[in-house]
mmCIF file of C-alpha atoms and ligand atoms in Angstrom:
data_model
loop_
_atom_site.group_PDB
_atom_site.id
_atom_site.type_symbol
_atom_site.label_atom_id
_atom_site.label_comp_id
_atom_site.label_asym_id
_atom_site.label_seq_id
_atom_site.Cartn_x
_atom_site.Cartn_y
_atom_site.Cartn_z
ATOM 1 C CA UNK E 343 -106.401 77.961 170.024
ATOM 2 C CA UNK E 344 -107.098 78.670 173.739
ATOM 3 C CA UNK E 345 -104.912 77.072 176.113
ATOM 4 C CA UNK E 346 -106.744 75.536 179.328
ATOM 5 C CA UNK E 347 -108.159 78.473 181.338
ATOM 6 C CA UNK E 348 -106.430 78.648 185.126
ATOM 7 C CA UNK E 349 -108.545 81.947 185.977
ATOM 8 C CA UNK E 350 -111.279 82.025 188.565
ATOM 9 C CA UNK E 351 -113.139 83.434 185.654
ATOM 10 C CA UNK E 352 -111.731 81.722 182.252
ATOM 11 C CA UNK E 353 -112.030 84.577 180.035
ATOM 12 C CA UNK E 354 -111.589 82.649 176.858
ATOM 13 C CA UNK E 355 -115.090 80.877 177.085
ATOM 14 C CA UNK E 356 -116.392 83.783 176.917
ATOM 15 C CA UNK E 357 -118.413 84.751 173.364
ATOM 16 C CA UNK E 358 -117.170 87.016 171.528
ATOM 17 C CA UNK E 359 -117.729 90.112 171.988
ATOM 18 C CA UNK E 360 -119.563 92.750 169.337
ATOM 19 C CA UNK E 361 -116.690 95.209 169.374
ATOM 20 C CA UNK E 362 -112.657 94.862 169.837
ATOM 21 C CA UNK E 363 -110.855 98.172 170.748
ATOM 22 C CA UNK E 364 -107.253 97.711 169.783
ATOM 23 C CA UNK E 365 -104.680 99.936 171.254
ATOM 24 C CA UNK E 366 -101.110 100.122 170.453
ATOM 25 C CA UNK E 367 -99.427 101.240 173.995
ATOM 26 C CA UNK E 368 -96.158 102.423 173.971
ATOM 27 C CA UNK E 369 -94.780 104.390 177.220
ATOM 28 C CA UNK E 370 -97.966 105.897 177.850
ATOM 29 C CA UNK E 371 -97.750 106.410 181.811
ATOM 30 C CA UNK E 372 -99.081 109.590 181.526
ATOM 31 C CA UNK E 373 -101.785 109.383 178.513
ATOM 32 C CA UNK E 374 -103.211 105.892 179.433
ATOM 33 C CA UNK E 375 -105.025 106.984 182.588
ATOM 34 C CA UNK E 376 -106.553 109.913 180.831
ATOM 35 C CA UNK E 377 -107.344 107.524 177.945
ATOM 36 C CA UNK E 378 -109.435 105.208 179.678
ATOM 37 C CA UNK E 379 -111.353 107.621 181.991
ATOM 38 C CA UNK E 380 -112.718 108.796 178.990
ATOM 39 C CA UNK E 381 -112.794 105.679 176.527
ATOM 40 C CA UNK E 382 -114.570 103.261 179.451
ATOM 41 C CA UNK E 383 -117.993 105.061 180.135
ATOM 42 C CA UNK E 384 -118.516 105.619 176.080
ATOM 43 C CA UNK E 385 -117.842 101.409 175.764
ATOM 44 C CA UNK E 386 -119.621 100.906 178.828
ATOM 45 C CA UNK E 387 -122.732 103.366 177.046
ATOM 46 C CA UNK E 388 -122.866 101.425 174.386
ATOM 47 C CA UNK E 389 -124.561 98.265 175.407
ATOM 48 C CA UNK E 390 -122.979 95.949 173.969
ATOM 49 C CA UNK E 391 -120.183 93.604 174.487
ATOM 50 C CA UNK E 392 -116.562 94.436 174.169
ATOM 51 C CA UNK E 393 -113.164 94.109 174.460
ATOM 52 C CA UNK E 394 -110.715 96.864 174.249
ATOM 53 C CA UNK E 395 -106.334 95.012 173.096
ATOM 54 C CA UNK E 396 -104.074 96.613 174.958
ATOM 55 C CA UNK E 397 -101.079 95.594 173.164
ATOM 56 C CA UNK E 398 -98.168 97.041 175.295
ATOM 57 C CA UNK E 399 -95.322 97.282 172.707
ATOM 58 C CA UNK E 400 -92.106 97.087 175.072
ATOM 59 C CA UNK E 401 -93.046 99.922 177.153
ATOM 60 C CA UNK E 402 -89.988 100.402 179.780
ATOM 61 C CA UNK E 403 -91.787 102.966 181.822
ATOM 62 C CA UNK E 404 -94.567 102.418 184.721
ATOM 63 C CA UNK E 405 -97.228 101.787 181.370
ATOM 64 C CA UNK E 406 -96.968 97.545 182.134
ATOM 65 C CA UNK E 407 -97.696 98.133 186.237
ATOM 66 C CA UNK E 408 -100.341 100.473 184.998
ATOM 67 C CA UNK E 409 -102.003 98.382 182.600
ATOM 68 C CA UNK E 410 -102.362 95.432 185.522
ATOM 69 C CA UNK E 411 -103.864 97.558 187.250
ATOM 70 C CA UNK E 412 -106.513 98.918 184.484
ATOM 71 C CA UNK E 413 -107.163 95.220 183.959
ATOM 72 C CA UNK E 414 -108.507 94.662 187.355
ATOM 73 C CA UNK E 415 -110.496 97.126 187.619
ATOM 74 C CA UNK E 416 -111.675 96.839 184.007
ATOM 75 C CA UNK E 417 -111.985 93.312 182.916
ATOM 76 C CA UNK E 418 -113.012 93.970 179.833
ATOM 77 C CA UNK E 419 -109.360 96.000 179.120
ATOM 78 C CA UNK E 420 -107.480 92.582 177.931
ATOM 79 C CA UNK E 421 -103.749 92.811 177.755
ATOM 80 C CA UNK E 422 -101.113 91.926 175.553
ATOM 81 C CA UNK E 423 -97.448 92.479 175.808
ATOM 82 C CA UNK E 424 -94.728 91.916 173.576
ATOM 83 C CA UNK E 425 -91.114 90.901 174.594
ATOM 84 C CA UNK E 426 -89.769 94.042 173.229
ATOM 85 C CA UNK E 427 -90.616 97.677 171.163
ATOM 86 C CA UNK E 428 -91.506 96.382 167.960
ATOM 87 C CA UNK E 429 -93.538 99.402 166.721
ATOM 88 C CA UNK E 430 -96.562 100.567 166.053
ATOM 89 C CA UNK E 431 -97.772 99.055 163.285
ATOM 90 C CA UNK E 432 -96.278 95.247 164.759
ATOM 91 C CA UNK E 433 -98.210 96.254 167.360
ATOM 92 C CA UNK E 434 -101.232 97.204 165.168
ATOM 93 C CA UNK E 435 -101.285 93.466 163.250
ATOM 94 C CA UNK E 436 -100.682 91.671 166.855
ATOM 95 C CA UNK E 437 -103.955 93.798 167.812
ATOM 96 C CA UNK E 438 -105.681 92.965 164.525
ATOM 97 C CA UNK E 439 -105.008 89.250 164.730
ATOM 98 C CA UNK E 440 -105.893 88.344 168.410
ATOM 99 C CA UNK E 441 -108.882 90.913 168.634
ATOM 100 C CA UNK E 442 -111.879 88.253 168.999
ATOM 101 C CA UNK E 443 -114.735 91.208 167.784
ATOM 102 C CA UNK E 444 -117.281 91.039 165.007
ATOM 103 C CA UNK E 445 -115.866 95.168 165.003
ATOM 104 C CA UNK E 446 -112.413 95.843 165.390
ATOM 105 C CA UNK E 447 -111.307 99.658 165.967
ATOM 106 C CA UNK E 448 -107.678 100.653 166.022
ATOM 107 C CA UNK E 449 -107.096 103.864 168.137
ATOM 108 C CA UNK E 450 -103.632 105.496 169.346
ATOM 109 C CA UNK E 451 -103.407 105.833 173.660
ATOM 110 C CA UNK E 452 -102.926 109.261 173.254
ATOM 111 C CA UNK E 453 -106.232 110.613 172.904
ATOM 112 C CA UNK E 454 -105.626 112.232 169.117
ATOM 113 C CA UNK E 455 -108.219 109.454 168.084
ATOM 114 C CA UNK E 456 -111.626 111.276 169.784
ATOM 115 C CA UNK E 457 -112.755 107.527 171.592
ATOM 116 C CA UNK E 458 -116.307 109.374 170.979
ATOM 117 C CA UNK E 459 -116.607 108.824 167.474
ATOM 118 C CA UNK E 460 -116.358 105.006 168.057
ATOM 119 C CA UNK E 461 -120.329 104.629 168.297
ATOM 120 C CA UNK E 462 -120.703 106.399 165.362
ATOM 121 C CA UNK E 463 -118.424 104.385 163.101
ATOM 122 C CA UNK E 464 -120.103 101.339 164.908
ATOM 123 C CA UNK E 465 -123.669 102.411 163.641
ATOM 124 C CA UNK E 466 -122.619 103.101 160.496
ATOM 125 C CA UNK E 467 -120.834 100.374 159.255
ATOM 126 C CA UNK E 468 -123.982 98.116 161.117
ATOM 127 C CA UNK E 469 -126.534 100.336 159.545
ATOM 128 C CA UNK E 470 -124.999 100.214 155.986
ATOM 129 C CA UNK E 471 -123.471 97.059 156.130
ATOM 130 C CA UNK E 472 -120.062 98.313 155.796
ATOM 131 C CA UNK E 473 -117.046 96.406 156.125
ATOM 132 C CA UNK E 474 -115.130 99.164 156.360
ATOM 133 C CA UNK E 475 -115.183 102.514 158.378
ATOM 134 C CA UNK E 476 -112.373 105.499 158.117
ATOM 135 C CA UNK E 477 -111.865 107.861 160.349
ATOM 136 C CA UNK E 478 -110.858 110.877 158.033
ATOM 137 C CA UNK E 479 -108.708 114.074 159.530
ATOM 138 C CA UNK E 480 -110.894 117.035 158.945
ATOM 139 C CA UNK E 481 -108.474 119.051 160.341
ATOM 140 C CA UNK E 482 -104.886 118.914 161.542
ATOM 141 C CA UNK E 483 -105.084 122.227 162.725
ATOM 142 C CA UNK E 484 -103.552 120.903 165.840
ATOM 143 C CA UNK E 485 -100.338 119.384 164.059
ATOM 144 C CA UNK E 486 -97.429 121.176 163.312
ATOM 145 C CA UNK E 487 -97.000 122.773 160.433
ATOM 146 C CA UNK E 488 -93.871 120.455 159.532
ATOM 147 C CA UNK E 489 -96.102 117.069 160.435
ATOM 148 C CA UNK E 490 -98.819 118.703 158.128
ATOM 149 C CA UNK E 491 -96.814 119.210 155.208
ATOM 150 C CA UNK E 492 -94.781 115.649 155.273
ATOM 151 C CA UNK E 493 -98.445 114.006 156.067
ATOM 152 C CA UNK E 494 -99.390 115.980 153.362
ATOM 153 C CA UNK E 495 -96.716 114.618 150.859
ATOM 154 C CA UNK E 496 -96.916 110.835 152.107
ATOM 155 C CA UNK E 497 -101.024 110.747 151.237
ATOM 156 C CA UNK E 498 -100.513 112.379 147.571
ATOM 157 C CA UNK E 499 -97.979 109.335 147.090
ATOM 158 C CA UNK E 500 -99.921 106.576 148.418
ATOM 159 C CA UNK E 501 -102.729 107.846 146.805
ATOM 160 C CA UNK E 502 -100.579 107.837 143.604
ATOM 161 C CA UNK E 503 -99.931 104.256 144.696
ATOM 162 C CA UNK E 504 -102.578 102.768 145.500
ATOM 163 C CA UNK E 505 -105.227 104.746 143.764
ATOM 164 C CA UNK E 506 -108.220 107.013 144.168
ATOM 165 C CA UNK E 507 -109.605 104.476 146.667
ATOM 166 C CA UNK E 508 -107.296 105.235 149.190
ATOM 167 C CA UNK E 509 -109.217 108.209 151.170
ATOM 168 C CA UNK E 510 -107.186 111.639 152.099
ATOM 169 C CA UNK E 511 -106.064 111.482 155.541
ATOM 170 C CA UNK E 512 -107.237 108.746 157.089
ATOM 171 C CA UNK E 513 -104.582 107.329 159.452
ATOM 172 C CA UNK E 514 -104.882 104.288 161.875
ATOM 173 C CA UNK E 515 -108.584 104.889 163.159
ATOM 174 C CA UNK E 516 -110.388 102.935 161.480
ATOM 175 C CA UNK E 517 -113.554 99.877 161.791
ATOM 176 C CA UNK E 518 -113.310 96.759 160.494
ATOM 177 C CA UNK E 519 -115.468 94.242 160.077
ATOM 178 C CA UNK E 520 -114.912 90.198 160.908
ATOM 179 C CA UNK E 521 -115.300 89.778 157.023
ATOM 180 C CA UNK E 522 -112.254 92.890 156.739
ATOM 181 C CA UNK E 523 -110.191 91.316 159.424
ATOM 182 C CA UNK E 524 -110.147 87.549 158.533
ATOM 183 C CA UNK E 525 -109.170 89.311 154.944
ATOM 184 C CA UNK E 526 -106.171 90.890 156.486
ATOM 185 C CA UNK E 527 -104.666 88.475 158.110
ATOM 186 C CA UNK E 528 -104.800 85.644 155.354
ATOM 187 C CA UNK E 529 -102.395 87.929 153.843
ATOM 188 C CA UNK E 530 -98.816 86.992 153.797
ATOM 189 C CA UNK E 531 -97.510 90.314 154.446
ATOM 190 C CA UNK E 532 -94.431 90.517 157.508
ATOM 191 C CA UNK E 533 -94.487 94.170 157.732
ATOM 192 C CA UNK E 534 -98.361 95.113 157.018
ATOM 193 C CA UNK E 535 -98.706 98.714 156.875
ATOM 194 C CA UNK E 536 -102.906 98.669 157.013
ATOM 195 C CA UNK E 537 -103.506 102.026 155.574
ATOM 196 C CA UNK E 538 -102.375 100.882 152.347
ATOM 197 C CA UNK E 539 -103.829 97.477 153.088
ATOM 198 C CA UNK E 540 -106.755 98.469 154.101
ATOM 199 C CA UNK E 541 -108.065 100.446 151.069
ATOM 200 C CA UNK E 542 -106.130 97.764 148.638
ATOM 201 C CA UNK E 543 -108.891 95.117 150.037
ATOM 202 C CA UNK E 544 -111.817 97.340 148.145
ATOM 203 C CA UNK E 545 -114.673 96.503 150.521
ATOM 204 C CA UNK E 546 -117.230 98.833 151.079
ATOM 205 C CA UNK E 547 -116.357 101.604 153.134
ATOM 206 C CA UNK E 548 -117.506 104.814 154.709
ATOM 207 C CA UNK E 549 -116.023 107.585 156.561
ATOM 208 C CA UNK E 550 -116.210 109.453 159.818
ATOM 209 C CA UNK E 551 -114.607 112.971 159.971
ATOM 210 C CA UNK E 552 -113.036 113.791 162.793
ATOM 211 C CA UNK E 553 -110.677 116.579 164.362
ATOM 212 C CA UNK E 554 -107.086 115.272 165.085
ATOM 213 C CA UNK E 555 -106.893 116.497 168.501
ATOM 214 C CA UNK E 556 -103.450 117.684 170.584
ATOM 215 C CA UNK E 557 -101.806 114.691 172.224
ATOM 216 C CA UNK E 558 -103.241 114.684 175.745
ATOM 217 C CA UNK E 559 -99.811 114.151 177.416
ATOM 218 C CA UNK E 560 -96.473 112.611 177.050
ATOM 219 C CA UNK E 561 -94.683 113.201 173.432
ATOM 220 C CA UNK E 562 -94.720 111.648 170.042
ATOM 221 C CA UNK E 563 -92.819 108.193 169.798
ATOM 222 C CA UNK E 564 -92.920 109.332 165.943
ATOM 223 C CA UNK E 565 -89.524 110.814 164.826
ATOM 224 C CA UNK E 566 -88.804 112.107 161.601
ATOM 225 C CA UNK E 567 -86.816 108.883 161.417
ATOM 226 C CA UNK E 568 -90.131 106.821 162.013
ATOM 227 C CA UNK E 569 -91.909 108.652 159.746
ATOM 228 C CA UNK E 570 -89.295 108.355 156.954
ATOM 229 C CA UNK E 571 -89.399 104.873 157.929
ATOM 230 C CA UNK E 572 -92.930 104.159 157.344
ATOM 231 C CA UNK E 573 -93.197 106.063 154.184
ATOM 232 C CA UNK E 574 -90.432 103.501 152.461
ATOM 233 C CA UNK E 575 -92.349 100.763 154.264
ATOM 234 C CA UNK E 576 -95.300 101.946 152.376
ATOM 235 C CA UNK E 577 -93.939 102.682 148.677
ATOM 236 C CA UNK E 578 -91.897 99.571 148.953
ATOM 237 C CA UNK E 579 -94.227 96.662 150.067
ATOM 238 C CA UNK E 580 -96.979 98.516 147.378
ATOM 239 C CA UNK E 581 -95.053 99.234 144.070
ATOM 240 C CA UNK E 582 -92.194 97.973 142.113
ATOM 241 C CA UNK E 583 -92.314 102.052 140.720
ATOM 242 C CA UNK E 584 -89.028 102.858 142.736
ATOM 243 C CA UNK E 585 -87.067 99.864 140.594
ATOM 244 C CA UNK E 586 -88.725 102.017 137.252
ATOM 245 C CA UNK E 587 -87.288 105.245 139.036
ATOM 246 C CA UNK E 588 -83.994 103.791 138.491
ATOM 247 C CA UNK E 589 -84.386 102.093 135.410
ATOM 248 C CA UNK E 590 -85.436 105.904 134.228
ATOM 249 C CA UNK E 591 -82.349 107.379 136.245
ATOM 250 C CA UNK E 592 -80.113 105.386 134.167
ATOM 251 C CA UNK E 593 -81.837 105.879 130.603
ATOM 252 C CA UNK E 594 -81.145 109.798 131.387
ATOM 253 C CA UNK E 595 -77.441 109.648 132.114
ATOM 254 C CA UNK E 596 -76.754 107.592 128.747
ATOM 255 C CA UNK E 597 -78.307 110.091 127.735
ATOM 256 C CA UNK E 598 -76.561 112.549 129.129
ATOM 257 C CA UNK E 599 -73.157 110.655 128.838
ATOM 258 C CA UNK E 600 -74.016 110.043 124.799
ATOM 259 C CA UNK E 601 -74.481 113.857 124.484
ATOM 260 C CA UNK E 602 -71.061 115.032 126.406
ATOM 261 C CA UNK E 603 -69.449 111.930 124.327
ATOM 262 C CA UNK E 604 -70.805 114.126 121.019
ATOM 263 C CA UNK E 605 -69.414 116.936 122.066
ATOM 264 C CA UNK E 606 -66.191 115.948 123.124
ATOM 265 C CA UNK E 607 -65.665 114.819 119.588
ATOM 266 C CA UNK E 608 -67.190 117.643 118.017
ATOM 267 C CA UNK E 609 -64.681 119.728 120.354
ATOM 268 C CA UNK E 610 -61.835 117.266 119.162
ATOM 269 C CA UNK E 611 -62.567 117.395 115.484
ATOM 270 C CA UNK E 612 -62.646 121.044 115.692
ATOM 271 C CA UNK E 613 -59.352 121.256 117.359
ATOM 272 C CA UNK E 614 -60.799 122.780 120.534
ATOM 273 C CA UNK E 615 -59.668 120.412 123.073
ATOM 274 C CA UNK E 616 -59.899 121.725 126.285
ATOM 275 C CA UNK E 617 -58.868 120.029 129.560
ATOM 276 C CA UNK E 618 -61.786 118.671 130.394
ATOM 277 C CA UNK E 619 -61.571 118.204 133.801
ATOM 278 C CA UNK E 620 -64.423 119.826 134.564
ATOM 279 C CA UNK E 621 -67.277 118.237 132.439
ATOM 280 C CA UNK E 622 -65.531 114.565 133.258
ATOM 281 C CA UNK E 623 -65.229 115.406 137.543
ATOM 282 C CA UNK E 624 -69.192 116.215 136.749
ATOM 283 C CA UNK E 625 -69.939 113.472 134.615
ATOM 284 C CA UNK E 626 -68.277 111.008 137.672
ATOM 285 C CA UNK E 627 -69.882 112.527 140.235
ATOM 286 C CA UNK E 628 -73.361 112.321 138.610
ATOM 287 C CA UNK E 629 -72.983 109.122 137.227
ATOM 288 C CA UNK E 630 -71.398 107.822 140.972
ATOM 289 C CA UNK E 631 -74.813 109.436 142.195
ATOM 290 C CA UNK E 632 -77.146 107.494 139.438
ATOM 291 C CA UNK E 633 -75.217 104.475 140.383
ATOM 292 C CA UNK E 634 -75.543 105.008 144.618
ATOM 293 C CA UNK E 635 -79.386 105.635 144.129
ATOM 294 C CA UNK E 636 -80.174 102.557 141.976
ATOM 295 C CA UNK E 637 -78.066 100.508 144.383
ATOM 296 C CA UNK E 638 -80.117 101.873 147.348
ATOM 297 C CA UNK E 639 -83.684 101.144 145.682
ATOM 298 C CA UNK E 640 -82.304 97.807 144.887
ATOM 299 C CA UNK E 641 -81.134 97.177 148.408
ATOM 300 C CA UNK E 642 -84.181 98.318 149.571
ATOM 301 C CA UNK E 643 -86.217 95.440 147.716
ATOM 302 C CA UNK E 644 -83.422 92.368 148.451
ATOM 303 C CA UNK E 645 -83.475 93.595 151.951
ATOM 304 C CA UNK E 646 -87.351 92.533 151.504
ATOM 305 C CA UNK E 647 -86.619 89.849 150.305
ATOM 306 C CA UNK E 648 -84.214 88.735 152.619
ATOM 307 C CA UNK E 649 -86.926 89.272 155.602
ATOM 308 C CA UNK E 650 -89.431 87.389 153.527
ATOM 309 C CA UNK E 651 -86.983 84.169 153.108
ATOM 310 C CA UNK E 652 -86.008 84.431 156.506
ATOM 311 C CA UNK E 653 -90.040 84.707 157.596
ATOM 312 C CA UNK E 654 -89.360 86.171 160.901
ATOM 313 C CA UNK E 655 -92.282 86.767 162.655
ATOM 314 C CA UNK E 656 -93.182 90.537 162.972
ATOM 315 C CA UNK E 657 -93.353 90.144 166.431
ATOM 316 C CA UNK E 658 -93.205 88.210 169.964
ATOM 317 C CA UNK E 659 -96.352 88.084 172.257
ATOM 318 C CA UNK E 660 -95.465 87.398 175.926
ATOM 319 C CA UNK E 661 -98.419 87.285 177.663
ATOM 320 C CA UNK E 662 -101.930 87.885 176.772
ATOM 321 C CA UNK E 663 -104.612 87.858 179.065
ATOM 322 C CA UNK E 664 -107.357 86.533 177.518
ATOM 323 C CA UNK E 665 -105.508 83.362 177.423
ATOM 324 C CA UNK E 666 -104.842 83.109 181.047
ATOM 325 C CA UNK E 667 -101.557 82.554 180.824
ATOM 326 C CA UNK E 668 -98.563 83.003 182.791
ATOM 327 C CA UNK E 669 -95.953 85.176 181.412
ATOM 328 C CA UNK E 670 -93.556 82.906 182.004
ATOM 329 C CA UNK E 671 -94.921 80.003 180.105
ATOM 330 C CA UNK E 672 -95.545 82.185 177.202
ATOM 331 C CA UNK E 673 -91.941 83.243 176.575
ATOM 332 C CA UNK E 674 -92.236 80.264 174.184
ATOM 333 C CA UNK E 675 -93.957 82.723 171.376
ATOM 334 C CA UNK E 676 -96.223 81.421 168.664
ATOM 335 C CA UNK E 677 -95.315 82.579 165.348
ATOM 336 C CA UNK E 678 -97.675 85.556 163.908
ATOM 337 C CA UNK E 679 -96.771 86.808 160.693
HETATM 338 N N1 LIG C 1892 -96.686 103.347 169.631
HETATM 339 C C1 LIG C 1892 -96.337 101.996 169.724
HETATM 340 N N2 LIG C 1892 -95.030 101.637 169.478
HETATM 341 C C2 LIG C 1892 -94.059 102.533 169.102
HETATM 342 C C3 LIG C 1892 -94.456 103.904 168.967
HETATM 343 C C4 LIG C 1892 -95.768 104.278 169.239
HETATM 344 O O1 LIG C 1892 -97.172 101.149 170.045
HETATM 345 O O2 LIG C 1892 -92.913 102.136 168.893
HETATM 346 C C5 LIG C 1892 -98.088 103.751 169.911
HETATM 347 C C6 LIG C 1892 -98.254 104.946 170.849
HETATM 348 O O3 LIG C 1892 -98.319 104.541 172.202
HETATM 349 C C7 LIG C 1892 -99.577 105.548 170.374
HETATM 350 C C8 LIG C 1892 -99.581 105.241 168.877
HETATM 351 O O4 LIG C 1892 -98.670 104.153 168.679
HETATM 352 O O5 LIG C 1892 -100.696 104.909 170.954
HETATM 353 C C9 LIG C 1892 -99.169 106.436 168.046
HETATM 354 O O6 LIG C 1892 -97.896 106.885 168.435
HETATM 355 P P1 LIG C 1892 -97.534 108.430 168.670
HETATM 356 O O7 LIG C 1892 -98.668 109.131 169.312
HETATM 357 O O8 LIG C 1892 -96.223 108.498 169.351
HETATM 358 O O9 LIG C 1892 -97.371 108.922 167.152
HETATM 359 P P2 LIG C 1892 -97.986 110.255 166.468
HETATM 360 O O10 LIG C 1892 -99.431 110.329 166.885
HETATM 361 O O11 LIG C 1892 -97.192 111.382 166.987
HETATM 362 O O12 LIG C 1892 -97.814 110.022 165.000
HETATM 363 MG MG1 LIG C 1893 -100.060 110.432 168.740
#
């Protein structure tokens, strides 16, 4: 799908290299140049060909200018830049899907991702013919306490989800092979979140501890709100178990309800009406809660839908520079779902 090369050097005849680096980039002016001072010489070590995806994800700070610039210098550091923030895990599929490697490695800018353990997963998965390659948190020592505990809580659900393949821990660093990739993206998912995905496929895998380091500047683009954001994301493009949540909600306030309804007779019969008001205020009020949740699950599924009928693409790529295109020209984006 490459569009007539207009560079002195058309970088789309190129093979393709061994290994694709993807990188979601997301106002990173002060991480990025620390990021590739030390991810370029252990590439470079390697011997092999790469690529390393830039995929700047509507940065509004100097990260675009500073990106150009990597590029020249570094012509193996491809970019691609969407029209506007779509996230990090948009950003993660656009990587995923133009990455031209027989490896693909997703890393975060920031430098939590050691860049050093790359070789390693690399030999690995070529030595034992592994599709896929984890890299596993050993320690989050370097977390906060607060990120360690809701990390915590999101991994014993997934797991619960998806099942004992899923390994504890292991975020967005990760290998993947061409067989892994091409896997991925036949899937119809909009919204992929891969660390579900990615353990759902079932191909052989390994692991690479690894020590979640501080992030090496800047701060975390990951608010609670994110974070909240991803765990629905996750529960809700996996399972249909929230729908049963509600389905169970409501079999325990009939149940509930039938048992006040007994004993308001009872009480009756007996002669020992009393007002009332306060069992029936609770019994509305619970029963107004049951019926909020159940809507909210439910939303939460024909809002899927919805996206699904409407099959927006996840998002826009403006330019990418691999396929020596202007920016301009590219406005008109190809749809990549
Ligand atoms: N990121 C992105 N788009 C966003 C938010 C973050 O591409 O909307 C990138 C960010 O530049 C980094 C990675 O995703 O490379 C992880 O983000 P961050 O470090 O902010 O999250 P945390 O490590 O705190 O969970
Ligand atoms: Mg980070």
């Amino acid at each position: 799908m490459f569009t007539a090369a207009v560079s002195a050097e058309p970088e789309a005849t190129r093979p393709a290299p061994l290994l694709s680096v993807v990188m979601p980039i997301y106002n990173e002016q002060e991480a990025l140049p620390l990021t590739v001072e030390r991810l370029r010489p252990i590439l470079d070590d390697l011997g092999i060909s790469y690529e390393v995806v830039g995929i700047d994800d509507g940065s509004t700070d100097a990260t675009p200018a500073l990106m150009q610039k990597i590029h020249q210098d570094w012509p193996e550091f491809r970019i691609v830049r969407f029209a506007r923030n779509s996230g990090h895990q948009a950003a993660l599929t656009a990587g995923i899907h133009r990455a031209f490697g027989d490896y693909v490695v997703s890393i975060d800018a920031d430098l939590q991702d050691p860049p050093e353990k790359i070789p390693e997963m690399l030999s690995l998965a070529r030595e034992q013919n592994l599709d896929i390659v984890y890299g596993v948190r050993g320690d989050r020592g370097t977390d906060t306490v607060f990120k360690r505990r809701t990390a915590g809580a999101y991994y014993w659900l997934m797991r619960k989800l998806v099942g004992k393949k899923m390994p504890n821990q292991a975020g967005d660093f990760r290998l993947l092979s061409r067989a892994a990739v091409e896997a991925l993206k036949a899937l119809p998912e909009h919204q992929p979140v891969y660390r579900l995905l990615v353990p759902w496929l079932g191909f052989p895998s390994g692991e690479v501890v690894y020590v979640r380091e501080e992030r090496v500047a800047g701060s975390t683009h990951y608010p609670l709100s994110k974070m909240l954001r991803l765990a629905i994301d996750s529960i809700t493009n996996f399972s249909a178990a929230p729908l049963r949540l509600a389905t169970w909600l409501g079999v325990l306030s009939f149940v509930l309800c039938f048992g006040l309804g007994v004993y308001t007779t009872v009480a009756y019969a007996l002669g020992k009406t009393v007002p009332g008001w306060s069992s029936l205020f609770i019994g509305m009020l619970f029963l107004g809660a049951v019926q909020l949740i159940c809507m909210g699950l439910l939303g939460e599924y024909v809002g899927r839908i919805y996206s699904a009928a409407q099959a927006r693409p996840a998002y826009f790529v403006g330019y990418d520079s691999a396929e020596g295109r202007s920016a301009k020209s590219a406005k008109v984006s190809e749809f990549v779902a």
